[in-house]
PDB file of C-alpha atoms in Angstrom:
ATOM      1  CA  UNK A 995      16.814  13.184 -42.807  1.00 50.00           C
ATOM      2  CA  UNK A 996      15.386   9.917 -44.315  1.00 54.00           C
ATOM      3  CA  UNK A 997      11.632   8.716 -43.771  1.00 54.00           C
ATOM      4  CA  UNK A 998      11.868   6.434 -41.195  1.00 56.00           C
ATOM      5  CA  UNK A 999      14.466   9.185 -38.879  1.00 56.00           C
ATOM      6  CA  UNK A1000      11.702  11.679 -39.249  1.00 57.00           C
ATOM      7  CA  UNK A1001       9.078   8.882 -37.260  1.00 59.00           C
ATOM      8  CA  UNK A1002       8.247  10.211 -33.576  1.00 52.00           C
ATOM      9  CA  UNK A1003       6.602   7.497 -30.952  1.00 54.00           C
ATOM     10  CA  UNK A1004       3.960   9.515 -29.164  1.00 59.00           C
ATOM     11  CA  UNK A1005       3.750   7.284 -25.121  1.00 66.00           C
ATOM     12  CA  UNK A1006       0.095   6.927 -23.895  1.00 77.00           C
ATOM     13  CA  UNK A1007      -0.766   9.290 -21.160  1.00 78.00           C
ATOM     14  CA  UNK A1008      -0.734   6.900 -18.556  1.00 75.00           C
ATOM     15  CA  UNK A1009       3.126   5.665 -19.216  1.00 70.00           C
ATOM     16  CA  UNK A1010       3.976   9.421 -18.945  1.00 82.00           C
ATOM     17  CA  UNK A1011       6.457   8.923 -15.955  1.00 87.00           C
ATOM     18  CA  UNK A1012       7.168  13.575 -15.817  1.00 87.00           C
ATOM     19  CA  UNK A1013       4.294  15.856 -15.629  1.00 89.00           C
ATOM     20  CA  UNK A1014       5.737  19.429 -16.969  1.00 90.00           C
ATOM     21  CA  UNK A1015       3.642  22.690 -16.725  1.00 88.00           C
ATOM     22  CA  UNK A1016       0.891  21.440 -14.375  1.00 90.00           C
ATOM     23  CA  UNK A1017       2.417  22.434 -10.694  1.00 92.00           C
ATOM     24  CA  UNK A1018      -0.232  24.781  -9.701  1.00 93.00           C
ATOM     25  CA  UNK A1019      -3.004  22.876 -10.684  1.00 93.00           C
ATOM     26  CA  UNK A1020      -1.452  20.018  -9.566  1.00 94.00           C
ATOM     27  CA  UNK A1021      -0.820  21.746  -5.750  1.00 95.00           C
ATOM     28  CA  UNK A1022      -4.665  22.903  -5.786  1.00 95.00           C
ATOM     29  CA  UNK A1023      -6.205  19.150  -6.680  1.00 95.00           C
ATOM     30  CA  UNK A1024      -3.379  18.193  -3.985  1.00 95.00           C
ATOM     31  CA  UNK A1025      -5.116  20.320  -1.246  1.00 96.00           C
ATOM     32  CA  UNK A1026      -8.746  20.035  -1.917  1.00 95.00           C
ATOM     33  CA  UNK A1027      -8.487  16.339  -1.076  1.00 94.00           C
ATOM     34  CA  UNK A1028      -6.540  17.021   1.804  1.00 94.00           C
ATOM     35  CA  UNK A1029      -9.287  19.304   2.295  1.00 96.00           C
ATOM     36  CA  UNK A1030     -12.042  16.695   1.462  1.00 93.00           C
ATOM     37  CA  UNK A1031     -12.908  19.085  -0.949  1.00 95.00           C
ATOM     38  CA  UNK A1032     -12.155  17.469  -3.876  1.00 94.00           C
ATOM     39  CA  UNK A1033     -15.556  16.730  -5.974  1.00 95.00           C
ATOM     40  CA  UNK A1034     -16.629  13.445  -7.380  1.00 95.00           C
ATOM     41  CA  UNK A1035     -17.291  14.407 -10.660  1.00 96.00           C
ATOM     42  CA  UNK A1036     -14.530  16.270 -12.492  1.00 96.00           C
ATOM     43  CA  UNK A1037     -14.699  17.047 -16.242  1.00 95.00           C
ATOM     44  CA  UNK A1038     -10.860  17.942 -17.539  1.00 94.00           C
ATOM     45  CA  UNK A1039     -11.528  19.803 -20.801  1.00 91.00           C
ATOM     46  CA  UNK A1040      -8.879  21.439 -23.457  1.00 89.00           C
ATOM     47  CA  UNK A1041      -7.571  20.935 -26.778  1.00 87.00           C
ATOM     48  CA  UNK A1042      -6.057  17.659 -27.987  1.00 84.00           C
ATOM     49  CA  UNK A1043      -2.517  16.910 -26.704  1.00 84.00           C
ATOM     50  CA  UNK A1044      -2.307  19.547 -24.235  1.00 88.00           C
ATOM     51  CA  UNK A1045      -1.937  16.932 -21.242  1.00 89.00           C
ATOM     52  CA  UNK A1046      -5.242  16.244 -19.718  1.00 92.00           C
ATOM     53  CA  UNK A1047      -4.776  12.596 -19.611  1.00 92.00           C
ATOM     54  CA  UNK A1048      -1.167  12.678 -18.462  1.00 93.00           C
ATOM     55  CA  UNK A1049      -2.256  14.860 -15.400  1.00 95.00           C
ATOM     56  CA  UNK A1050      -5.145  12.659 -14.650  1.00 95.00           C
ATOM     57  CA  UNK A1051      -2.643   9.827 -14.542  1.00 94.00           C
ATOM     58  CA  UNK A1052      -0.214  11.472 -12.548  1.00 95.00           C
ATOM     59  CA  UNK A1053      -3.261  12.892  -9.975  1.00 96.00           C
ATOM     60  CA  UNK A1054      -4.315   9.360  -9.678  1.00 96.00           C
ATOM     61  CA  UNK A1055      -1.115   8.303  -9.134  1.00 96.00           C
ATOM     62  CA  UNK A1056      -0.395  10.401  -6.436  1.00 96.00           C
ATOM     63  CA  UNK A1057      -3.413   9.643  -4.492  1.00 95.00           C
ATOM     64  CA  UNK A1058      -2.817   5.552  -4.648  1.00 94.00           C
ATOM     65  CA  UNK A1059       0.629   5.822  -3.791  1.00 93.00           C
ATOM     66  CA  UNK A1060       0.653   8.065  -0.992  1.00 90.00           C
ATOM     67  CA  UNK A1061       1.139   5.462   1.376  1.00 90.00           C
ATOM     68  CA  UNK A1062       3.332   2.735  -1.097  1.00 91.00           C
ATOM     69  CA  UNK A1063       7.372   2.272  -1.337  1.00 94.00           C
ATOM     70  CA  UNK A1064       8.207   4.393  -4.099  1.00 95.00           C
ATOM     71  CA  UNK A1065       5.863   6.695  -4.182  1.00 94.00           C
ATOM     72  CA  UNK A1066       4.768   9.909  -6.254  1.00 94.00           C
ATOM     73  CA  UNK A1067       7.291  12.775  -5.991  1.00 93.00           C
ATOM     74  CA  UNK A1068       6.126  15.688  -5.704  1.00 94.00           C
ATOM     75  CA  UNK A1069       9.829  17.232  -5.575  1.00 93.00           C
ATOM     76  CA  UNK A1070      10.081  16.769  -9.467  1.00 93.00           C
ATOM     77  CA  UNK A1071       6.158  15.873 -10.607  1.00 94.00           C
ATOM     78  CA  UNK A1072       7.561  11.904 -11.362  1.00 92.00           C
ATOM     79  CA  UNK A1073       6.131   8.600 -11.103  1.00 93.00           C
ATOM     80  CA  UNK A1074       8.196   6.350 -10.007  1.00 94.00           C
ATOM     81  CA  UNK A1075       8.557   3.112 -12.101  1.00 93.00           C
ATOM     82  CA  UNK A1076       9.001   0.785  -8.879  1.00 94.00           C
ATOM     83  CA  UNK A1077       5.852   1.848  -7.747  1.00 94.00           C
ATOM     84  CA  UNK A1078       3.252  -0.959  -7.201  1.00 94.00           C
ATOM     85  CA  UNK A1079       0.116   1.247  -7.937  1.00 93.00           C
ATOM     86  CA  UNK A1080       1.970   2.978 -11.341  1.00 94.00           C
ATOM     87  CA  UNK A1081       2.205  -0.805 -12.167  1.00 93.00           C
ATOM     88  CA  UNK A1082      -1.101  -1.462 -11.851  1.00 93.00           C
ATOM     89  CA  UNK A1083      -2.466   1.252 -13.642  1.00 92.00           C
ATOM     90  CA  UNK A1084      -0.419   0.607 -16.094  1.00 91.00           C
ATOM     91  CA  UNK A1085      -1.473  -2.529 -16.666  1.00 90.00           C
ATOM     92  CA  UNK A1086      -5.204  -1.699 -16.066  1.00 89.00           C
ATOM     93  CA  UNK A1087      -5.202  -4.622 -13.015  1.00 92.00           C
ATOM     94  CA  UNK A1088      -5.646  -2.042 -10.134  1.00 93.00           C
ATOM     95  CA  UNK A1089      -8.602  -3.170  -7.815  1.00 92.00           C
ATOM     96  CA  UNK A1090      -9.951   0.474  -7.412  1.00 94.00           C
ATOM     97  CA  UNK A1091      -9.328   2.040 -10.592  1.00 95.00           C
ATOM     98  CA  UNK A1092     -11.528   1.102 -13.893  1.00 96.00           C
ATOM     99  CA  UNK A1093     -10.637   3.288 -17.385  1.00 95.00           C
ATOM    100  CA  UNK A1094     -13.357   3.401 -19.839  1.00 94.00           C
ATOM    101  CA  UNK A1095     -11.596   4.931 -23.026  1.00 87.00           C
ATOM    102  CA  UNK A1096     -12.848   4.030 -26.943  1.00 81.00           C
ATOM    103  CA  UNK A1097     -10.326   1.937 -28.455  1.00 67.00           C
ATOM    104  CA  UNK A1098      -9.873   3.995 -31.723  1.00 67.00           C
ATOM    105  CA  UNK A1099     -11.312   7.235 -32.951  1.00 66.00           C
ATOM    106  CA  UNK A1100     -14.164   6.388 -35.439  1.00 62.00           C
ATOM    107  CA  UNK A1101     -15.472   4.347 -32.473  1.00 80.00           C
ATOM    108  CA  UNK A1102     -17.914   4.925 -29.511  1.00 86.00           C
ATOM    109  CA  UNK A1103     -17.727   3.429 -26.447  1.00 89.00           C
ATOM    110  CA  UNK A1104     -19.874   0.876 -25.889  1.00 88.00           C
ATOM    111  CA  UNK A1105     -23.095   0.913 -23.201  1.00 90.00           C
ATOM    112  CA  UNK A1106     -20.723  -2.297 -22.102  1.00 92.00           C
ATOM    113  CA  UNK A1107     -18.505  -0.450 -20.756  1.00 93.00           C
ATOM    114  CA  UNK A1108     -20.698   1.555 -18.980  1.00 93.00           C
ATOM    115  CA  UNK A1109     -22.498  -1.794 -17.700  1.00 94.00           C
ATOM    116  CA  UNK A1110     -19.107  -2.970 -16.574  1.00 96.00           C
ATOM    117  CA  UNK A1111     -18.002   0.414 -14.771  1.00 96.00           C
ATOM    118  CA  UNK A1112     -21.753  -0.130 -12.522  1.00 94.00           C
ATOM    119  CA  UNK A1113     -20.656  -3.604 -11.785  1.00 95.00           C
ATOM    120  CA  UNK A1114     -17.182  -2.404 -10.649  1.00 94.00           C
ATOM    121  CA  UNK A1115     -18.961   0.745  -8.679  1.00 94.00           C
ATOM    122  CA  UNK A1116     -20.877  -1.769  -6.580  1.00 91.00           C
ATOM    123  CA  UNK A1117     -18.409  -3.866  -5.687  1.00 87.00           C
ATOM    124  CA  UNK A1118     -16.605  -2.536  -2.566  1.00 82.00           C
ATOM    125  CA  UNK A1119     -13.128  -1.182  -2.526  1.00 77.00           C
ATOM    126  CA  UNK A1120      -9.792  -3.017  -1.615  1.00 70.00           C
ATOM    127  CA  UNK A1121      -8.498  -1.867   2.009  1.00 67.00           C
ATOM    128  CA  UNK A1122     -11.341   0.755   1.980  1.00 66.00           C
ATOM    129  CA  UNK A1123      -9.607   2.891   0.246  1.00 83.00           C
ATOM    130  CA  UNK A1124     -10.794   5.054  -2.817  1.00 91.00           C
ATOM    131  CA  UNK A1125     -12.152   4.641  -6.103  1.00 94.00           C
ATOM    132  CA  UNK A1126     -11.738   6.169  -9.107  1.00 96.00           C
ATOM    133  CA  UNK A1127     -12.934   6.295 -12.956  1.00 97.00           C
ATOM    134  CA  UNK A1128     -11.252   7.431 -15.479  1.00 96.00           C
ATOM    135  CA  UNK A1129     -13.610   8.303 -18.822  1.00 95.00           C
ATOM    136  CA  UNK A1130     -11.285   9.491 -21.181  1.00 91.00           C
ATOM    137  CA  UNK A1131     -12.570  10.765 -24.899  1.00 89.00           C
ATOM    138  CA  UNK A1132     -15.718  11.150 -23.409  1.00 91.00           C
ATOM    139  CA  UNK A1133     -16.826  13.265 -26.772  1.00 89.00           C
ATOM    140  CA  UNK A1134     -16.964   9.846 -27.668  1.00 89.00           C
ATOM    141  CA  UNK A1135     -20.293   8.405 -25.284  1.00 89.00           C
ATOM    142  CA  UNK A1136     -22.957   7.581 -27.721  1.00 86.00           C
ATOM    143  CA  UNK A1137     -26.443   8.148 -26.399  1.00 86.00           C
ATOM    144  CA  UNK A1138     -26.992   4.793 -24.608  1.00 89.00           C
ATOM    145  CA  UNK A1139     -23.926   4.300 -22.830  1.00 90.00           C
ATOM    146  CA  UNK A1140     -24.065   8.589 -22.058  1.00 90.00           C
ATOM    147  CA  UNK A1141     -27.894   7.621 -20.756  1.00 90.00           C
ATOM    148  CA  UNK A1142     -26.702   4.635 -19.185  1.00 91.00           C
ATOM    149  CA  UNK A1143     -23.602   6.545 -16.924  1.00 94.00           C
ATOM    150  CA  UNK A1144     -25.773   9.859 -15.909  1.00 93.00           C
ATOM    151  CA  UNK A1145     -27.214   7.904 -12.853  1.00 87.00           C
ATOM    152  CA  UNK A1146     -23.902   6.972 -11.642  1.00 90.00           C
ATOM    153  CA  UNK A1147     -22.259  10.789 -11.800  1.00 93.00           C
ATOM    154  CA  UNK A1148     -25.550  11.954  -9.975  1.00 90.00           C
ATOM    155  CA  UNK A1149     -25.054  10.142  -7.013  1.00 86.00           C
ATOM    156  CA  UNK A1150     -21.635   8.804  -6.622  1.00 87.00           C
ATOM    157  CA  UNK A1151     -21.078   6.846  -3.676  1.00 86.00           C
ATOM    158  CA  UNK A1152     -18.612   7.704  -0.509  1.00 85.00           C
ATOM    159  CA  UNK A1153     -14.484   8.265  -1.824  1.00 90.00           C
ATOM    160  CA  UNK A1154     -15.881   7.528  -5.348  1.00 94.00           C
ATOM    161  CA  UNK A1155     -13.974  10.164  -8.241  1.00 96.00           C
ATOM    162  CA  UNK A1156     -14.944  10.770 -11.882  1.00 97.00           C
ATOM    163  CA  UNK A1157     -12.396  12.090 -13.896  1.00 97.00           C
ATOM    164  CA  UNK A1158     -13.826  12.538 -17.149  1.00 96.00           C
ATOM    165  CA  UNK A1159     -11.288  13.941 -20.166  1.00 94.00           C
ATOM    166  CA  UNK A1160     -12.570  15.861 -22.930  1.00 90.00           C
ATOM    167  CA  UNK A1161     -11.406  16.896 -26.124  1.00 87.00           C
ATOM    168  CA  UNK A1162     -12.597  20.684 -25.792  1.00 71.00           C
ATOM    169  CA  UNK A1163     -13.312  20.849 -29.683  1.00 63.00           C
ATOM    170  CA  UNK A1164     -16.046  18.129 -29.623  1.00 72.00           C
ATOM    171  CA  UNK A1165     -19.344  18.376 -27.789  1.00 79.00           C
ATOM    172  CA  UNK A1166     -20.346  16.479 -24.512  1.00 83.00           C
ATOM    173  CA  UNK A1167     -24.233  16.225 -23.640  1.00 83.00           C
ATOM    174  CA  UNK A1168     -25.313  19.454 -21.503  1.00 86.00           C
ATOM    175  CA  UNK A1169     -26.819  16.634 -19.046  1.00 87.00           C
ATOM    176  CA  UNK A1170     -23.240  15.181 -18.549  1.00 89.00           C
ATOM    177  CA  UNK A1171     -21.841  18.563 -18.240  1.00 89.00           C
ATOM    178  CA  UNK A1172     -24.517  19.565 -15.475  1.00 89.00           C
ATOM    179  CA  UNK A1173     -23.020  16.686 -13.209  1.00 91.00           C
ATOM    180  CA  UNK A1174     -19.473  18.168 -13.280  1.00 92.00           C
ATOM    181  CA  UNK A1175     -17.075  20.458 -11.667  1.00 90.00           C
ATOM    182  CA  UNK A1176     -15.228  21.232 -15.203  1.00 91.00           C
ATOM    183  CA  UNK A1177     -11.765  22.178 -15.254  1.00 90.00           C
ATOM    184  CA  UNK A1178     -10.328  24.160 -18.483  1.00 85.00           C
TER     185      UNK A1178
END
């Protein structure tokens, strides 16, 4: 085997297209919103690579494209590449989604962010439908923008959702932690 055979391309969680291992969990999430049970502040925690991310995407999938051409199948756990809303996300350019996520790992993210993701929380949602925020690496809050997002996961508005990933071997703040329903 030479160097460059040995070279494996890793896809970013949201490009993920097959969600494997995650049907139960996948079933419950499914029912508490039917249920409008589902809470607004969700913290996904577990050790790096294990699919967190990828079942967020999928999750949030599923609940935009319920009612789209193409939508989520829950036959085989797939997004379907036709689908408008995969597009979107995909492309960070859907109306009532906004990912915060640090852009490499020796980096925090920025109290910007967090001052964009307010902006985009008080704007209202396309076709009154939901909202949702995806904070992925959130290990990686430093203490302004951590400060600076607390007031938004106490009180989230109506059909607002948190998702907030976690790499389980690096600490969040307790006070972040407090305003979660955390999922292992």
């Amino acid at each position: 085997m030479t160097a460059q055979e040995s070279i494996i391309e890793i896809s970013k969680a949201k490009d993920q297209l097959n969600l494997y291992g995650y049907k139960k969990y996948f079933d419950a999430f499914i029912s508490l919103y039917k249920e409008k049970k589902m809470p607004n502040v969700m913290l996904f925690s577990g050790p790096a690579g294990s699919g967190k991310s990828t079942f967020a995407y999928h999750f949030i999938n599923y609940l935009f494209s319920y009612n789209e051409d193409h939508k989520y199948s829950l036959k085989d756990f797939t997004i379907n590449k036709k689908n408008f809303s995969f597009q979107q996300l995909s492309n960070n350019t859907h109306s009532n989604f906004f990912l915060i996520e640090n852009s490499s790992e020796a980096e925090f993210i920025k109290i910007e962010q967090i001052r964009n993701l307010i902006k985009f929380l008080n704007k209202s949602t396309y076709s009154k439908n939901i909202k949702i925020v995806l904070i992925d690496n959130i290990e990686f809050l430093n203490s302004n923008s951590s400060n600076a997002l607390l007031k938004s996961l106490e009180k989230p508005k109506k059909n607002t959702f948190f998702i907030l990933v976690h790499d389980s071997s690096s600490e969040v703040l307790d006070t972040i932690k407090s305003r979660c329903v955390k999922f292992k």
